[in-house]
Amino acid sequence: MARTTGSHSDITGPRVRAAALRLFAAGGYAAVSMRAIAAEVGVQAGALYNYTPDKQSLLFDLMQGHMTDLLAETPSDPTRPAMQQLQDFVAFHIRFHADRPDEVFIAYMELRNLTPENFAVIEGLRREYEDRLETILRTGVENGYFAVADPKIVTLAIIAMLTGVNTWYRAGGRLSLDEVVAQYWDMVRKAVTV
Amino acid sequence: MARTTGSHSDITGPRVRAAALRLFAAGGYAAVSMRAIAAEVGVQAGALYNYTPDKQSLLFDLMQGHMTDLLAETPSDPTRPAMQQLQDFVAFHIRFHADRPDEVFIAYMELRNLTPENFAVIEGLRREYEDRLETILRTGVENGYFAVADPKIVTLAIIAMLTGVNTWYRAGGRLSLDEVVAQYWDMVRKAVTV
């Protein structure tokens, strides 16, 4: 008999994660039970433990997956001028996060519900992402294109400003995402130059 | 017999709100019971209902109190040049929010747990605060000091950037709050000028 593509676990794993993501974002990690996640997936509560050892692992998997996708997709071409690298970063950050409102909400809100070990891993990935932007800023300062007194602070300020788009942007609203990206790039460009 | 200052209710009300704030911030609104709040205050669960009709009212009171304090304390002097008004706003916003990490966290995180009626009230107060900054930006544009294509978007971007300080600033860290304010003012000033 031909083996079908994807085992039962391959198919159910993503469904379990998608259900957990929806429920955590809507009601909060602490208020969601494994039973509720099983019901959302359409399996028995006991069957859920074939796919994940516990709720903490589900939360960690979601947050780690979000951060590793982010790091994998971040544009990174050190041969481009720092100004272009910064523009690429700004456009990427806004688009990546606008596409994933639930993941972004959970990444901020549920940090407090991670175990200390899991928190340390997520925090490390977050710093790795921040370091990408900080490196662009430092390169631009060294090459004389940027006027930035404290690249670390400017990194955190830019990331907060860009992620803030998620609190108000809705597809089909007054501005297209292209227009939003253009407006934010204008602010970031001016903020880092003289 | 001399009447003591403050009735029983005057004294307990703030303690109930403080306990609810701590517990909501630590565990999330959905996971906190009225019984847990009563235990934190040190009263019987039944006694709590002398001070608040229900948990939703407590959440709404906390969020409404935070926003009305914010609006009452926002510097507002239309006789000052727009550039100075903007500088005052930036310094105020960072300091006010850095002083209230739990209130700020809840204001963002628990919006989804407000009833539609309560959400509309909090959203209205939030827009009122945003309008204060937008008015400063529009005045500066009219007077030729600011170069801002879309004052609404720049308002939201500045507020997100400034509130982001709360995610990393710790008293006693590398930078004093004065230094943080100076760095952010430098970025905002450049972002809104030519």
CSV table of C-alpha atoms in Angstrom, one decimal:
chain,number,residue,atom,x,y,z
A,1,MET,CA,0.0,0.0,0.0
A,2,ALA,CA,1.4,3.4,-0.9
A,3,ARG,CA,2.4,5.5,2.0
A,4,THR,CA,0.3,8.8,2.0
A,5,THR,CA,2.2,12.0,2.3
A,6,GLY,CA,2.4,13.1,5.9
A,7,SER,CA,1.8,10.9,8.9
A,8,HIS,CA,-1.2,11.4,11.2
A,9,SER,CA,1.1,13.3,13.5
A,10,ASP,CA,2.4,15.6,10.7
A,11,ILE,CA,-1.2,16.6,9.9
A,12,THR,CA,-2.5,17.0,13.4
A,13,GLY,CA,0.6,18.8,14.8
A,14,PRO,CA,0.0,22.0,12.8
A,15,ARG,CA,-3.8,21.9,13.6
A,16,VAL,CA,-3.0,21.6,17.3
A,17,ARG,CA,-0.7,24.6,17.2
A,18,ALA,CA,-3.2,26.6,15.1
A,19,ALA,CA,-5.9,25.8,17.6
A,20,ALA,CA,-3.7,26.7,20.6
A,21,LEU,CA,-2.7,30.0,18.9
A,22,ARG,CA,-6.3,31.0,18.3
A,23,LEU,CA,-7.4,30.1,21.9
A,24,PHE,CA,-4.4,31.7,23.6
A,25,ALA,CA,-4.8,34.9,21.7
A,26,ALA,CA,-8.6,35.1,22.3
A,27,GLY,CA,-8.7,34.1,26.0
A,28,GLY,CA,-5.2,34.1,27.3
A,29,TYR,CA,-2.9,31.1,28.1
A,30,ALA,CA,-3.9,30.8,31.7
A,31,ALA,CA,-7.6,30.6,30.9
A,32,VAL,CA,-7.3,27.9,28.2
A,33,SER,CA,-7.3,24.2,29.1
A,34,MET,CA,-5.9,21.3,27.2
A,35,ARG,CA,-9.5,20.0,27.0
A,36,ALA,CA,-10.5,23.2,25.3
A,37,ILE,CA,-7.6,22.9,22.8
A,38,ALA,CA,-8.6,19.3,22.1
A,39,ALA,CA,-12.2,20.3,21.5
A,40,GLU,CA,-11.1,23.1,19.1
A,41,VAL,CA,-9.0,20.5,17.1
A,42,GLY,CA,-11.8,18.0,17.2
A,43,VAL,CA,-9.9,15.2,19.1
A,44,GLN,CA,-10.3,13.6,22.5
A,45,ALA,CA,-8.4,15.4,25.3
A,46,GLY,CA,-6.3,12.2,25.8
A,47,ALA,CA,-5.3,12.2,22.1
A,48,LEU,CA,-3.8,15.7,22.4
A,49,TYR,CA,-0.9,14.3,24.5
A,50,ASN,CA,0.3,12.3,21.4
A,51,TYR,CA,1.2,15.7,19.9
A,52,THR,CA,2.4,17.7,22.9
A,53,PRO,CA,3.5,16.8,26.4
A,54,ASP,CA,1.7,19.8,28.0
A,55,LYS,CA,0.3,23.3,27.6
A,56,GLN,CA,3.7,24.9,28.4
A,57,SER,CA,5.3,23.1,25.5
A,58,LEU,CA,2.6,24.3,23.2
A,59,LEU,CA,3.1,27.9,24.2
A,60,PHE,CA,6.9,27.6,23.9
A,61,ASP,CA,6.6,25.9,20.5
A,62,LEU,CA,4.4,28.8,19.2
A,63,MET,CA,6.7,31.5,20.5
A,64,GLN,CA,9.9,29.7,19.4
A,65,GLY,CA,8.4,29.0,15.9
A,66,HIS,CA,7.4,32.6,15.5
A,67,MET,CA,10.9,33.8,16.4
A,68,THR,CA,12.8,31.3,14.3
A,69,ASP,CA,10.6,32.1,11.3
A,70,LEU,CA,11.3,35.8,11.9
A,71,LEU,CA,15.0,35.2,12.0
A,72,ALA,CA,15.0,33.0,9.0
A,73,GLU,CA,13.1,35.5,6.9
A,74,THR,CA,14.8,38.7,8.0
A,75,PRO,CA,16.6,40.2,5.0
A,76,SER,CA,20.3,40.1,5.5
A,77,ASP,CA,22.7,41.3,2.9
A,78,PRO,CA,25.8,43.0,4.4
A,79,THR,CA,27.0,43.9,0.9
A,80,ARG,CA,24.1,46.5,0.5
A,81,PRO,CA,24.6,50.0,1.8
A,82,ALA,CA,23.4,50.4,5.5
A,83,MET,CA,20.6,52.8,4.4
A,84,GLN,CA,19.2,50.1,2.0
A,85,GLN,CA,19.6,47.4,4.6
A,86,LEU,CA,17.7,49.6,7.1
A,87,GLN,CA,14.9,50.2,4.5
A,88,ASP,CA,14.7,46.4,3.8
A,89,PHE,CA,14.4,45.8,7.6
A,90,VAL,CA,11.7,48.3,8.1
A,91,ALA,CA,9.5,47.0,5.3
A,92,PHE,CA,10.1,43.4,6.3
A,93,HIS,CA,9.3,43.9,10.0
A,94,ILE,CA,6.0,45.7,9.3
A,95,ARG,CA,4.8,43.1,6.7
A,96,PHE,CA,5.9,40.0,8.7
A,97,HIS,CA,4.1,41.2,11.9
A,98,ALA,CA,1.0,42.6,10.1
A,99,ASP,CA,0.6,39.0,8.7
A,100,ARG,CA,0.7,37.4,12.2
A,101,PRO,CA,-1.4,39.5,14.7
A,102,ASP,CA,-2.1,36.5,17.0
A,103,GLU,CA,1.6,35.4,17.2
A,104,VAL,CA,2.7,39.0,17.9
A,105,PHE,CA,0.1,39.5,20.6
A,106,ILE,CA,1.1,36.2,22.3
A,107,ALA,CA,4.8,36.9,22.0
A,108,TYR,CA,4.4,40.0,24.1
A,109,MET,CA,1.6,39.0,26.4
A,110,GLU,CA,2.5,35.5,27.4
A,111,LEU,CA,6.2,35.9,28.2
A,112,ARG,CA,5.2,35.9,31.9
A,113,ASN,CA,3.7,32.5,31.5
A,114,LEU,CA,6.9,30.8,30.2
A,115,THR,CA,9.0,28.8,32.5
A,116,PRO,CA,12.4,30.5,33.3
A,117,GLU,CA,14.2,28.0,31.0
A,118,ASN,CA,11.8,28.6,28.1
A,119,PHE,CA,11.8,32.4,28.7
A,120,ALA,CA,15.6,32.4,28.4
A,121,VAL,CA,15.4,30.7,25.0
A,122,ILE,CA,12.8,33.2,23.7
A,123,GLU,CA,14.7,36.1,25.1
A,124,GLY,CA,17.8,34.9,23.4
A,125,LEU,CA,16.1,34.7,20.0
A,126,ARG,CA,14.6,38.2,20.6
A,127,ARG,CA,18.0,39.6,21.3
A,128,GLU,CA,19.4,37.9,18.2
A,129,TYR,CA,16.7,39.7,16.1
A,130,GLU,CA,17.5,43.0,17.8
A,131,ASP,CA,21.2,42.5,17.1
A,132,ARG,CA,20.4,42.3,13.4
A,133,LEU,CA,19.0,45.8,13.4
A,134,GLU,CA,21.7,47.1,15.8
A,135,THR,CA,24.4,45.8,13.5
A,136,ILE,CA,22.8,47.7,10.5
A,137,LEU,CA,22.8,50.9,12.6
A,138,ARG,CA,26.4,50.5,13.8
A,139,THR,CA,27.5,49.9,10.2
A,140,GLY,CA,25.7,53.1,9.1
A,141,VAL,CA,27.3,55.1,11.9
A,142,GLU,CA,30.8,53.8,11.1
A,143,ASN,CA,30.3,54.6,7.4
A,144,GLY,CA,29.1,58.1,8.3
A,145,TYR,CA,25.5,57.7,7.0
A,146,PHE,CA,23.7,57.6,10.4
A,147,ALA,CA,23.8,59.9,13.3
A,148,VAL,CA,22.8,57.6,16.2
A,149,ALA,CA,24.2,58.3,19.7
A,150,ASP,CA,23.1,54.9,21.2
A,151,PRO,CA,22.4,52.2,18.6
A,152,LYS,CA,20.9,49.8,21.2
A,153,ILE,CA,18.2,52.4,22.3
A,154,VAL,CA,17.5,53.3,18.7
A,155,THR,CA,17.1,49.6,17.9
A,156,LEU,CA,14.5,49.1,20.6
A,157,ALA,CA,12.7,52.4,19.7
A,158,ILE,CA,12.4,51.4,16.0
A,159,ILE,CA,11.2,47.9,16.8
A,160,ALA,CA,8.5,49.2,19.2
A,161,MET,CA,7.4,51.8,16.7
A,162,LEU,CA,7.1,49.3,13.8
A,163,THR,CA,5.4,46.6,15.8
A,164,GLY,CA,2.9,49.2,17.0
A,165,VAL,CA,1.4,49.1,13.5
A,166,ASN,CA,-0.3,45.9,14.6
A,167,THR,CA,-2.4,47.7,17.2
A,168,TRP,CA,-4.2,49.8,14.5
A,169,TYR,CA,-3.6,48.5,11.0
A,170,ARG,CA,-6.5,46.7,9.3
A,171,ALA,CA,-6.4,45.5,5.7
A,172,GLY,CA,-8.9,47.5,3.7
A,173,GLY,CA,-8.6,50.6,5.9
A,174,ARG,CA,-7.6,54.2,4.9
A,175,LEU,CA,-4.0,53.2,4.1
A,176,SER,CA,-2.6,50.3,2.1
A,177,LEU,CA,0.3,48.4,3.7
A,178,ASP,CA,2.6,49.9,1.1
A,179,GLU,CA,1.6,53.4,2.2
A,180,VAL,CA,2.1,52.5,5.9
A,181,VAL,CA,5.6,51.1,5.1
A,182,ALA,CA,6.4,54.3,3.2
A,183,GLN,CA,5.3,56.5,6.1
A,184,TYR,CA,7.2,54.6,8.7
A,185,TRP,CA,10.3,54.4,6.5
A,186,ASP,CA,10.2,58.2,6.2
A,187,MET,CA,10.1,58.5,10.0
A,188,VAL,CA,12.9,56.0,10.6
A,189,ARG,CA,15.2,57.4,7.9
A,190,LYS,CA,14.9,60.9,9.4
A,191,ALA,CA,15.3,59.7,13.0
A,192,VAL,CA,18.6,57.9,12.3
A,193,THR,CA,20.2,60.6,10.0
A,194,VAL,CA,21.4,64.1,11.0
B,1,MET,CA,-16.8,60.1,69.3
B,2,ALA,CA,-14.7,61.8,66.7
B,3,ARG,CA,-15.2,60.6,63.1
B,4,THR,CA,-12.0,59.2,61.7
B,5,THR,CA,-10.8,60.4,58.4
B,6,GLY,CA,-12.0,58.2,55.6
B,7,SER,CA,-14.8,55.7,55.8
B,8,HIS,CA,-14.1,51.9,55.8
B,9,SER,CA,-15.0,52.0,52.1
B,10,ASP,CA,-12.7,54.9,51.3
B,11,ILE,CA,-9.8,52.9,52.7
B,12,THR,CA,-10.7,49.5,51.3
B,13,GLY,CA,-11.6,50.7,47.7
B,14,PRO,CA,-8.0,51.6,46.8
B,15,ARG,CA,-6.7,48.4,48.4
B,16,VAL,CA,-9.1,46.4,46.3
B,17,ARG,CA,-8.0,48.1,43.1
B,18,ALA,CA,-4.4,47.7,44.0
B,19,ALA,CA,-4.8,44.0,44.6
B,20,ALA,CA,-6.8,43.5,41.4
B,21,LEU,CA,-4.1,45.4,39.5
B,22,ARG,CA,-1.3,43.2,40.9
B,23,LEU,CA,-3.1,40.0,40.2
B,24,PHE,CA,-4.4,40.9,36.7
B,25,ALA,CA,-0.9,42.0,35.7
B,26,ALA,CA,0.7,38.8,37.1
B,27,GLY,CA,-1.8,36.2,36.0
B,28,GLY,CA,-4.2,37.8,33.5
B,29,TYR,CA,-7.8,38.9,34.1
B,30,ALA,CA,-9.4,35.6,33.0
B,31,ALA,CA,-7.3,33.5,35.4
B,32,VAL,CA,-8.0,35.7,38.5
B,33,SER,CA,-11.1,35.0,40.6
B,34,MET,CA,-12.9,37.4,42.9
B,35,ARG,CA,-12.0,35.0,45.7
B,36,ALA,CA,-8.3,35.4,44.9
B,37,ILE,CA,-8.7,39.2,44.9
B,38,ALA,CA,-10.4,39.0,48.3
B,39,ALA,CA,-7.6,36.9,49.7
B,40,GLU,CA,-5.0,39.3,48.4
B,41,VAL,CA,-6.9,42.2,50.1
B,42,GLY,CA,-7.4,40.2,53.3
B,43,VAL,CA,-11.2,40.2,53.3
B,44,GLN,CA,-13.9,37.5,52.9
B,45,ALA,CA,-15.0,36.9,49.3
B,46,GLY,CA,-18.5,38.1,50.2
B,47,ALA,CA,-17.2,41.4,51.6
B,48,LEU,CA,-15.6,42.3,48.3
B,49,TYR,CA,-19.0,42.9,46.8
B,50,ASN,CA,-19.4,45.9,49.1
B,51,TYR,CA,-16.7,47.6,47.0
B,52,THR,CA,-17.3,46.4,43.5
B,53,PRO,CA,-20.3,44.7,41.7
B,54,ASP,CA,-18.1,42.3,39.8
B,55,LYS,CA,-14.7,41.6,38.2
B,56,GLN,CA,-15.5,43.4,35.0
B,57,SER,CA,-16.2,46.6,36.9
B,58,LEU,CA,-12.8,46.3,38.6
B,59,LEU,CA,-11.1,45.9,35.3
B,60,PHE,CA,-13.0,48.8,33.8
B,61,ASP,CA,-12.3,51.0,36.9
B,62,LEU,CA,-8.6,50.3,36.6
B,63,MET,CA,-8.4,51.1,32.9
B,64,GLN,CA,-10.6,54.1,33.1
B,65,GLY,CA,-8.7,55.5,36.1
B,66,HIS,CA,-5.4,55.0,34.3
B,67,MET,CA,-6.7,56.9,31.2
B,68,THR,CA,-8.3,59.8,33.1
B,69,ASP,CA,-5.1,60.3,35.2
B,70,LEU,CA,-3.2,60.3,31.9
B,71,LEU,CA,-5.5,62.9,30.4
B,72,ALA,CA,-5.5,65.0,33.6
B,73,GLU,CA,-1.7,65.1,33.8
B,74,THR,CA,-0.8,65.5,30.1
B,75,PRO,CA,0.9,68.9,29.7
B,76,SER,CA,-1.3,71.2,27.6
B,77,ASP,CA,-0.2,74.8,26.9
B,78,PRO,CA,-1.2,75.9,23.5
B,79,THR,CA,0.6,79.2,24.0
B,80,ARG,CA,4.0,77.4,23.8
B,81,PRO,CA,5.6,76.8,20.4
B,82,ALA,CA,4.6,73.4,18.9
B,83,MET,CA,8.2,72.2,19.2
B,84,GLN,CA,8.2,72.8,23.0
B,85,GLN,CA,4.7,71.3,23.3
B,86,LEU,CA,6.0,68.2,21.6
B,87,GLN,CA,9.1,68.0,23.8
B,88,ASP,CA,6.9,68.3,26.9
B,89,PHE,CA,4.6,65.5,25.6
B,90,VAL,CA,7.5,63.1,24.9
B,91,ALA,CA,9.0,63.6,28.4
B,92,PHE,CA,5.6,63.3,30.1
B,93,HIS,CA,4.6,60.2,28.2
B,94,ILE,CA,7.8,58.3,29.0
B,95,ARG,CA,7.8,59.3,32.7
B,96,PHE,CA,4.1,58.7,33.3
B,97,HIS,CA,4.2,55.2,31.7
B,98,ALA,CA,7.5,54.2,33.3
B,99,ASP,CA,5.9,54.8,36.7
B,100,ARG,CA,3.0,52.5,36.0
B,101,PRO,CA,4.2,49.3,34.3
B,102,ASP,CA,1.2,47.2,35.5
B,103,GLU,CA,-1.4,49.7,34.4
B,104,VAL,CA,0.2,50.0,31.0
B,105,PHE,CA,0.5,46.2,30.5
B,106,ILE,CA,-3.2,45.7,31.4
B,107,ALA,CA,-4.3,48.6,29.3
B,108,TYR,CA,-2.9,46.8,26.2
B,109,MET,CA,-3.5,43.2,27.2
B,110,GLU,CA,-6.9,43.2,28.7
B,111,LEU,CA,-8.8,45.3,26.1
B,112,ARG,CA,-10.2,42.0,24.7
B,113,ASN,CA,-11.8,41.2,28.1
B,114,LEU,CA,-13.8,44.4,28.3
B,115,THR,CA,-17.5,44.3,27.5
B,116,PRO,CA,-18.3,46.2,24.3
B,117,GLU,CA,-19.8,49.1,26.2
B,118,ASN,CA,-16.7,49.4,28.4
B,119,PHE,CA,-14.4,49.0,25.5
B,120,ALA,CA,-16.0,51.9,23.7
B,121,VAL,CA,-15.4,54.2,26.7
B,122,ILE,CA,-11.7,53.2,27.1
B,123,GLU,CA,-11.3,53.5,23.3
B,124,GLY,CA,-12.8,57.0,23.4
B,125,LEU,CA,-10.3,58.1,26.2
B,126,ARG,CA,-7.5,56.6,24.2
B,127,ARG,CA,-8.5,58.6,21.1
B,128,GLU,CA,-8.8,61.7,23.2
B,129,TYR,CA,-5.1,61.2,24.3
B,130,GLU,CA,-4.0,60.6,20.8
B,131,ASP,CA,-5.8,63.7,19.6
B,132,ARG,CA,-3.7,65.8,22.1
B,133,LEU,CA,-0.5,64.7,20.3
B,134,GLU,CA,-2.1,65.0,16.8
B,135,THR,CA,-3.2,68.6,17.5
B,136,ILE,CA,0.4,69.5,18.5
B,137,LEU,CA,1.7,67.9,15.2
B,138,ARG,CA,-0.9,69.7,13.1
B,139,THR,CA,-0.1,73.0,14.8
B,140,GLY,CA,3.6,72.5,14.0
B,141,VAL,CA,2.8,71.7,10.4
B,142,GLU,CA,0.6,74.8,10.0
B,143,ASN,CA,3.3,76.9,11.5
B,144,GLY,CA,6.0,75.4,9.2
B,145,TYR,CA,8.1,73.8,12.0
B,146,PHE,CA,7.1,70.1,11.3
B,147,ALA,CA,7.3,68.1,8.1
B,148,VAL,CA,4.7,65.4,8.7
B,149,ALA,CA,2.7,63.9,5.8
B,150,ASP,CA,0.1,62.1,7.9
B,151,PRO,CA,-0.2,63.5,11.5
B,152,LYS,CA,-2.5,60.6,12.5
B,153,ILE,CA,0.1,57.9,11.6
B,154,VAL,CA,2.9,59.9,13.1
B,155,THR,CA,0.9,60.2,16.3
B,156,LEU,CA,0.4,56.4,16.6
B,157,ALA,CA,4.1,55.8,15.7
B,158,ILE,CA,5.4,58.2,18.4
B,159,ILE,CA,3.1,56.8,21.1
B,160,ALA,CA,4.1,53.2,20.3
B,161,MET,CA,7.8,54.1,20.3
B,162,LEU,CA,7.5,55.9,23.6
B,163,THR,CA,5.4,53.3,25.3
B,164,GLY,CA,7.9,50.7,24.2
B,165,VAL,CA,10.3,52.0,26.8
B,166,ASN,CA,8.3,50.1,29.4
B,167,THR,CA,9.3,46.7,27.8
B,168,TRP,CA,13.0,47.3,28.6
B,169,TYR,CA,13.6,50.2,31.0
B,170,ARG,CA,14.6,49.3,34.6
B,171,ALA,CA,15.5,51.9,37.2
B,172,GLY,CA,19.1,51.5,38.1
B,173,GLY,CA,20.0,50.2,34.7
B,174,ARG,CA,22.6,51.6,32.2
B,175,LEU,CA,20.7,54.7,31.4
B,176,SER,CA,18.8,57.1,33.7
B,177,LEU,CA,15.3,58.1,32.8
B,178,ASP,CA,16.6,61.6,32.0
B,179,GLU,CA,19.0,60.0,29.5
B,180,VAL,CA,16.2,57.9,28.0
B,181,VAL,CA,14.0,60.9,27.6
B,182,ALA,CA,16.8,62.8,25.9
B,183,GLN,CA,17.5,60.0,23.4
B,184,TYR,CA,13.8,59.5,22.5
B,185,TRP,CA,13.3,63.3,22.1
B,186,ASP,CA,16.2,63.4,19.7
B,187,MET,CA,14.6,60.7,17.6
B,188,VAL,CA,11.1,62.2,17.7
B,189,ARG,CA,12.4,65.7,16.9
B,190,LYS,CA,14.3,64.5,13.9
B,191,ALA,CA,11.4,62.2,12.7
B,192,VAL,CA,8.9,65.1,12.6
B,193,THR,CA,11.2,67.8,11.1
B,194,VAL,CA,12.6,68.0,7.6
